XYZ file of C-alpha atoms in Angstrom:
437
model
C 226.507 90.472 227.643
C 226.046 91.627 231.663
C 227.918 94.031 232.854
C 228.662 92.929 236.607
C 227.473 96.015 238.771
C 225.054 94.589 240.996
C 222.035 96.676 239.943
C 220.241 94.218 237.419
C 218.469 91.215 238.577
C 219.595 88.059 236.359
C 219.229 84.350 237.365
C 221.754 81.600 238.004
C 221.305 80.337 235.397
C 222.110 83.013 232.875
C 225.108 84.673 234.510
C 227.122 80.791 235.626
C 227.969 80.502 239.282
C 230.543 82.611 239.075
C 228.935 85.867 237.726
C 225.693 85.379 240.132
C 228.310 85.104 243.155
C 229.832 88.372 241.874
C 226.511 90.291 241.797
C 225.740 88.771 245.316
C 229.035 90.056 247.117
C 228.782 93.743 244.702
C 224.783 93.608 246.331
C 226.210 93.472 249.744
C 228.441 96.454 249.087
C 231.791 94.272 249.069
C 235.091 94.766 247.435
C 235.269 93.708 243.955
C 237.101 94.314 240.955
C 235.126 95.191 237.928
C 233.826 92.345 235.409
C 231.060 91.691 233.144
C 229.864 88.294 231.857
C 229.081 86.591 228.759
C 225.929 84.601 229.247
C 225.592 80.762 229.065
C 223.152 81.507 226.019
C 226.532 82.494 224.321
C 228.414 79.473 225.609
C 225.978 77.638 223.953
C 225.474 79.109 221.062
C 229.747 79.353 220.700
C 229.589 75.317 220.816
C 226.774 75.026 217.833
C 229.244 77.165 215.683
C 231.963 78.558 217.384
C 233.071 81.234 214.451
C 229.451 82.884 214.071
C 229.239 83.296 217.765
C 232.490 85.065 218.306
C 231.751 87.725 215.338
C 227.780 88.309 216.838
C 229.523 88.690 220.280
C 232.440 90.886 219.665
C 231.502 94.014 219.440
C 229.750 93.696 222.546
C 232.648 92.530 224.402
C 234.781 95.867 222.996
C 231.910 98.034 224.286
C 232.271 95.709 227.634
C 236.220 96.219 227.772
C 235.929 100.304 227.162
C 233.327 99.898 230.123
C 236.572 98.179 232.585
C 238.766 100.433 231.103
C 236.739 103.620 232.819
C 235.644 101.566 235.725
C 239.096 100.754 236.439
C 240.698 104.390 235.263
C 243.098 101.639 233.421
C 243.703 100.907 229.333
C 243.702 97.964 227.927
C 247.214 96.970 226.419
C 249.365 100.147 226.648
C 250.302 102.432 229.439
C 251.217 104.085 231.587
C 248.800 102.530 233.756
C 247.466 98.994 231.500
C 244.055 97.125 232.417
C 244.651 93.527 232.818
C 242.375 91.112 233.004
C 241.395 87.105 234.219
C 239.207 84.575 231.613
C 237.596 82.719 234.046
C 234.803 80.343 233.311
C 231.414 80.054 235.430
C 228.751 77.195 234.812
C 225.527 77.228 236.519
C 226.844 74.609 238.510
C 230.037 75.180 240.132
C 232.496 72.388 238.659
C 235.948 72.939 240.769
C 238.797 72.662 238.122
C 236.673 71.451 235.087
C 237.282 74.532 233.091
C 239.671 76.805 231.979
C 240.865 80.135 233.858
C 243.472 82.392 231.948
C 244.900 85.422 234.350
C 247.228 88.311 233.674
C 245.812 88.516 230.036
C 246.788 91.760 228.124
C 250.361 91.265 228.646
C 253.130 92.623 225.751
C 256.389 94.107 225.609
C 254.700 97.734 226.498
C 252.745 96.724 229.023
C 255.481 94.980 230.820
C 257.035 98.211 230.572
C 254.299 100.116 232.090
C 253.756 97.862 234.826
C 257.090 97.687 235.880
C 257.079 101.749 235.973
C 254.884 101.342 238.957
C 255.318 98.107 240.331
C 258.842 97.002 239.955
C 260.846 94.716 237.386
C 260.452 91.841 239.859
C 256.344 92.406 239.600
C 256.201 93.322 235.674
C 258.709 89.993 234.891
C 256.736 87.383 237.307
C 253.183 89.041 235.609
C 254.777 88.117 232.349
C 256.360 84.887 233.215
C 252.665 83.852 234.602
C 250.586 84.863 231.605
C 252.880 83.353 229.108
C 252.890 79.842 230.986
C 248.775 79.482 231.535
C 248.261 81.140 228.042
C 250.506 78.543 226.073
C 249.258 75.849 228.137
C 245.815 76.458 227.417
C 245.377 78.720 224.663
C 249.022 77.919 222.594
C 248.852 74.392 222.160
C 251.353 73.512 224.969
C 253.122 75.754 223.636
C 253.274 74.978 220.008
C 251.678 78.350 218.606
C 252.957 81.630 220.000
C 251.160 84.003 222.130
C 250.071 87.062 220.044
C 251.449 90.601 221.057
C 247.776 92.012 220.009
C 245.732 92.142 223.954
C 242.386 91.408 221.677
C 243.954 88.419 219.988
C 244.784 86.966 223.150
C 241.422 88.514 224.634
C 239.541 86.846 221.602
C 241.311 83.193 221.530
C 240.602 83.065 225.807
C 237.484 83.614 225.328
C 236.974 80.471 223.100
C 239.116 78.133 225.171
C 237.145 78.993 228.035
C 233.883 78.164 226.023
C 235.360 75.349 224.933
C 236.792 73.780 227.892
C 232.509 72.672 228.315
C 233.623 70.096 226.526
C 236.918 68.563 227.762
C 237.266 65.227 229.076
C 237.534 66.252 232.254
C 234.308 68.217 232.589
C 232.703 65.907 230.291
C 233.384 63.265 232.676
C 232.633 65.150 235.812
C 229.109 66.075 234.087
C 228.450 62.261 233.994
C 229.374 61.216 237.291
C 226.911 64.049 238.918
C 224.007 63.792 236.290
C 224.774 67.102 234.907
C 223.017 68.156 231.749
C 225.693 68.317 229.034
C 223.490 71.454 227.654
C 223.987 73.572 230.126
C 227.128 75.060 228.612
C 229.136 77.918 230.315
C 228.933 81.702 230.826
C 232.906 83.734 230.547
C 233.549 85.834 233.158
C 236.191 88.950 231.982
C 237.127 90.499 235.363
C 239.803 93.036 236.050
C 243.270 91.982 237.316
C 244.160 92.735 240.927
C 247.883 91.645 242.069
C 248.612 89.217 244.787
C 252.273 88.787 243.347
C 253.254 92.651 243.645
C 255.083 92.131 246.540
C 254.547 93.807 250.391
C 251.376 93.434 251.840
C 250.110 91.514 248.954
C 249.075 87.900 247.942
C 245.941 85.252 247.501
C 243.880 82.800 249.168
C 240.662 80.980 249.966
C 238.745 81.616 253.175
C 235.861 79.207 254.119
C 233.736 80.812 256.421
C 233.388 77.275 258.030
C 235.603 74.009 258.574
C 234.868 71.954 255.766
C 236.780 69.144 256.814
C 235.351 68.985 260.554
C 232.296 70.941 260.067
C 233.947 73.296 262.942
C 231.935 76.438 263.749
C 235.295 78.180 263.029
C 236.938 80.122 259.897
C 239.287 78.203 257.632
C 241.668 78.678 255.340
C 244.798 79.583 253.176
C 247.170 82.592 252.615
C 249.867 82.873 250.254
C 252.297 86.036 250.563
C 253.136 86.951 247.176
C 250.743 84.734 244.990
C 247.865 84.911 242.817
C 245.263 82.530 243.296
C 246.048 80.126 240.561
C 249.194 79.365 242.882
C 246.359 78.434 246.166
C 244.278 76.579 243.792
C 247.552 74.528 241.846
C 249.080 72.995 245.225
C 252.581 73.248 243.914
C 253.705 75.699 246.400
C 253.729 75.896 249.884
C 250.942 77.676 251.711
C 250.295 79.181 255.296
C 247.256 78.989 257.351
C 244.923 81.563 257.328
C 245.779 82.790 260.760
C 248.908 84.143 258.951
C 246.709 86.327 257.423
C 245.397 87.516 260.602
C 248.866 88.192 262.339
C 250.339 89.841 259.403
C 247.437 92.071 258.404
C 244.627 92.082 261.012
C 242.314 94.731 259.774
C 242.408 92.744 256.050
C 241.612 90.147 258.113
C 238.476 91.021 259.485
C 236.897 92.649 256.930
C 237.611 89.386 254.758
C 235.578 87.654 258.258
C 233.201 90.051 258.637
C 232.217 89.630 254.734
C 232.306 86.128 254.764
C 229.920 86.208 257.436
C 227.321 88.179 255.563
C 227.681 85.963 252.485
C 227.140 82.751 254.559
C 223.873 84.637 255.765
C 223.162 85.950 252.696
C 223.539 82.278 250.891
C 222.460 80.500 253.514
C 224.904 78.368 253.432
C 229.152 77.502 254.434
C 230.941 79.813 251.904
C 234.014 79.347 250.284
C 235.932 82.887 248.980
C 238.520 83.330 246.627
C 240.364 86.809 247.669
C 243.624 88.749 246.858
C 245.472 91.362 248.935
C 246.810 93.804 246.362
C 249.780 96.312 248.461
C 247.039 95.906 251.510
C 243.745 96.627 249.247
C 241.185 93.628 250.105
C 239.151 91.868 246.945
C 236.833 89.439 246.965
C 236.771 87.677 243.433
C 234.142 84.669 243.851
C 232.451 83.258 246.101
C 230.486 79.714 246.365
C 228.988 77.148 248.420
C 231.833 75.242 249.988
C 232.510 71.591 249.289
C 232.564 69.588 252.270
C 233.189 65.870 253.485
C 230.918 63.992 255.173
C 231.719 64.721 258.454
C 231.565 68.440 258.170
C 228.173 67.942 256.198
C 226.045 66.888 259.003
C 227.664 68.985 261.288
C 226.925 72.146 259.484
C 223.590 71.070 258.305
C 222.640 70.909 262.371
C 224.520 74.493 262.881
C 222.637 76.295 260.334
C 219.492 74.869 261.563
C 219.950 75.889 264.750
C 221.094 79.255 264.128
C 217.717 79.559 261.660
C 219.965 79.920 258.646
C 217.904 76.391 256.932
C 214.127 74.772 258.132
C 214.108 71.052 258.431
C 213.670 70.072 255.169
C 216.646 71.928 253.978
C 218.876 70.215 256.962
C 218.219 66.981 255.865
C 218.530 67.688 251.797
C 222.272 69.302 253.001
C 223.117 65.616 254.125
C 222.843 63.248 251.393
C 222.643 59.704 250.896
C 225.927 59.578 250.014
C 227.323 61.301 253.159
C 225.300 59.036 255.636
C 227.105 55.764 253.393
C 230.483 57.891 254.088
C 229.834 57.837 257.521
C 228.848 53.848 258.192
C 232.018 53.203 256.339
C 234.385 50.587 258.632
C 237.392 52.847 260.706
C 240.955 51.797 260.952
C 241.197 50.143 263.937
C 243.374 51.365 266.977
C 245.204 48.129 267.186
C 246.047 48.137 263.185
C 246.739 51.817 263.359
C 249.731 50.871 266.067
C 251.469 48.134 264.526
C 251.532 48.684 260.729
C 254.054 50.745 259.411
C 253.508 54.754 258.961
C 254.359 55.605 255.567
C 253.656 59.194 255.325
C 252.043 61.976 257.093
C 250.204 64.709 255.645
C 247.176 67.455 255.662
C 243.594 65.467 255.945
C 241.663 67.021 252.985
C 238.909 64.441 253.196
C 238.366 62.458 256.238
C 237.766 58.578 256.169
C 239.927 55.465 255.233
C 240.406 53.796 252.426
C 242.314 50.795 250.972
C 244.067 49.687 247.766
C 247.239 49.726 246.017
C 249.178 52.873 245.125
C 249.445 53.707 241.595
C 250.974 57.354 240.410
C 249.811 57.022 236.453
C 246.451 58.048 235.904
C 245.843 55.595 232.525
C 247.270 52.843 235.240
C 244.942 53.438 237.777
C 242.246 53.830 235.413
C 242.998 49.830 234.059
C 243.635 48.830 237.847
C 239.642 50.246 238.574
C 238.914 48.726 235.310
C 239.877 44.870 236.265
C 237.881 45.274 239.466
C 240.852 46.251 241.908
C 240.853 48.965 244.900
C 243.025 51.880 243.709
C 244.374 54.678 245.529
C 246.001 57.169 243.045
C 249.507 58.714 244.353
C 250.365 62.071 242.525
C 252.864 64.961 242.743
C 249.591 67.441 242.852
C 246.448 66.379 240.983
C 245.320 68.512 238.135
C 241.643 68.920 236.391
C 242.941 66.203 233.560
C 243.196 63.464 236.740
C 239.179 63.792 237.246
C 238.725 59.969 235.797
C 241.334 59.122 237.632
C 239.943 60.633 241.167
C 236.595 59.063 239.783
C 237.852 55.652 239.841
C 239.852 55.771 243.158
C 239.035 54.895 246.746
C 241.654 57.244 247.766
C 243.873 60.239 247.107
C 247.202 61.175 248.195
C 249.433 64.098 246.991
C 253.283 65.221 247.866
C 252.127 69.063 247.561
C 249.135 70.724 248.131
C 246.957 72.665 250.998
C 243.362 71.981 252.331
C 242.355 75.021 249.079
C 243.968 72.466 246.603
C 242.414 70.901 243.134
C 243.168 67.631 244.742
C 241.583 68.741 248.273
C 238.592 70.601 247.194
C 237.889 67.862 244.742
C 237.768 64.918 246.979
C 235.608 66.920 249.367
C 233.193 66.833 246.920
C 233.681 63.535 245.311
C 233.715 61.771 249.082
C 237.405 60.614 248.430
C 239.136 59.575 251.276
C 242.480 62.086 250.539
C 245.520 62.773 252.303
C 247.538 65.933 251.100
C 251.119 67.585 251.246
C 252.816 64.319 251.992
C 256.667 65.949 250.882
C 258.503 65.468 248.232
C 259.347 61.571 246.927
C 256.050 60.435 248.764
C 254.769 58.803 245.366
C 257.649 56.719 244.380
C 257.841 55.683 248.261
C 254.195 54.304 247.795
C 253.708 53.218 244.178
C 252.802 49.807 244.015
C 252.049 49.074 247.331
C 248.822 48.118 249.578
C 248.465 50.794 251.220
C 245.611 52.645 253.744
C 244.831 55.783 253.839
């Protein structure tokens, strides 16, 4: 058990990406809320005997959560001013959407109280709302069991579905497709809550310190007024660009630059930040080497070189070999691009084209790939449980969704060719079809 302060030296590969990202940004004297971490030793240890590991581990997290409580002058579960906090899991290896994230946890009756006493009905009933949803759907069985009034219960059971999430079939089949050692297991990350969703000059985002789409020497991102970052990362509502962010709060703005900037120094590398705007307040809550198409690959591999950032060596281990086979792939031609029919327009997540025929069920596409044909898979929004099916497509298209999307970030990293926020009725439009993306 790590307390997050930024004063002890731990590797990667104790603390999870996540964790070792939050010690980096606390390092550089950044903005973030308090956490500590559960170590992958525990992960691994919870999936060799999952009861054992949660009794030799809990009084540690207690001590841990009195430790938030002063950090954050808040209390856990009860007023007048109640500590809540985010589950979040954090492998060594960053796996986008693999694992499971609770938020908001701590909620009950009282606390709903409390938090409306300084934040409004409106804020206390949409915290609520939120933590009920994601706990139920990931803790409660979809909803079959009900969510516990006791904050430690719920503490307790999100804690084990975030260890246990290692094993889905998602991140089981993720782990395969990259070569990933299936005994790595995963480190928790208990972090306090901050509040894109209490209204005014509040909400969430991503900021990429970089394109990573076009490899443009530019900043990049997404800004939702009102949201929490689960809402960014979900693609079912509509986002703005990140130059929103700029016009509607320009100092937040570029301090969130101006830190993004050191942690691309600092890493060495394109950084991608997860942040929330609480009533004007800037955090930072992760950050990690962005995923990036081809395109942008080489691009910023040559950048970083030249500003000294990477020798040689690194620049060419940035582009791999499946990049440069990205990039030799045949382009629609202008003649073809003129005369077929344009069946829908949307945000280009990952550049490139692709061909094959439409299908909007995952098990479908999965027995399309299966009998040897070229699948593109057509959803609403993807979520982590479409992984096999994004693994066995050529292409991805989605009605909903911005460039900070499961489906976008995803295919970024897979190499799918993907086409997001298409509107509404976009999949029954294409399903079936031969389409190209």
């Amino acid at each position: 058990m790590v307390a997050l302060t930024g004063a002890a030296r731990h590797p990667r590969e104790v603390l999870g990406n996540k964790g070792h990202g939050i010690v980096a940004m606390l390092r550089e004297g950044l903005p973030v809320p308090p956490a500590f971490c559960i170590t992958t030793e525990a992960g691994l240890r919870y999936l060799a005997d999952p009861a054992a590991t949660m009794d030799a581990i809990w009084d540690d997290v207690l001590d841990r959560m009195r430790w938030l409580e002063t950090e954050t002058s808040r209390t856990f579960g009860r007023g007048p001013r109640p500590l809540l906090v985010s589950v979040r899991s954090g492998a060594t290896h960053s796996m986008p959407g693999m694992m499971d994230t609770i938020l908001d946890l701590g909620m009950n009756d009282a606390v709903e109280q409390a938090l409306a006493g300084f934040g409004g009905q409106t804020f206390a009933r949409d915290t609520r709302r939120r933590f009920t949803a994601m706990y139920r759907r990931i803790v409660g069985r979809a909803g079959r069991e009900p969510v516990p009034a006791d904050p430690y219960a719920q503490l307790r059971a999100g804690i084990e579905a975030v260890f246990a999430s290692w094993d889905s079939p998602r991140a089981a089949a993720y782990r395969t497709h990259y070569g990933l050692d299936d005994r790595g297991g995963t480190a928790v990350v208990v972090q306090a809550m901050v509040f894109g969703n209490r209204g005014g000059n509040s909400g969430a985002g991503a900021f990429f310190s970089r394109n990573p789409i076009t490899g443009a020497a530019e900043p990049f991102g997404e800004w939702l007024p009102g949201g929490q970052g689960d809402d960014v990362v979900s693609g079912l509502v509509d986002v703005e660009p990140i130059t929103a962010l700029r016009d509607e709060q320009p100092a937040v703005y570029d301090q969130l630059a101006d830190a993004a900037r050191r942690l691309e120094r600092l890493g060495s590398d394109v950084q991608e930040i997860e942040f929330t705007v609480d009533d004007g307040a800037l955090w930072l809550l992760q950050t990690r080497s962005a995923e990036r198409s081809a395109q942008a690959a080489v691009r910023l591999a040559l950048q970083l070189r030249r500003e000294g950032l990477i020798d040689d060596a690194e620049a060419l281990r940035r582009v791999s070999p499946a990049h440069v086979a990205a990039l030799l792939l045949p382009a629609l031609q202008p003649e073809t691009r003129s005369t077929a029919p344009l069946l829908a327009t949307g945000l280009p997540a990952c550049p490139g084209v692709a061909s094959g025929r439409a299908y909007t069920d995952v098990d479908e596409a999965l027995g399309a790939a299966g009998r040897g044909e070229r699948v593109i898979l057509v959803r609403d929004h993807t979520r982590p449980e479409d992984i096999p099916g994004m693994l066995a497509a050529q292409g991805i298209v989605t009605e909903v969704g911005g460039a900070a999307s499961h489906a976008a970030v995803v295919s970024r990293e897979l190499g799918r060719v993907a086409v997001v926020g298409c509107g509404r009725g976009a999949a029954a439009a294409l399903a079936g079809r031969q389409i190209t993306v």
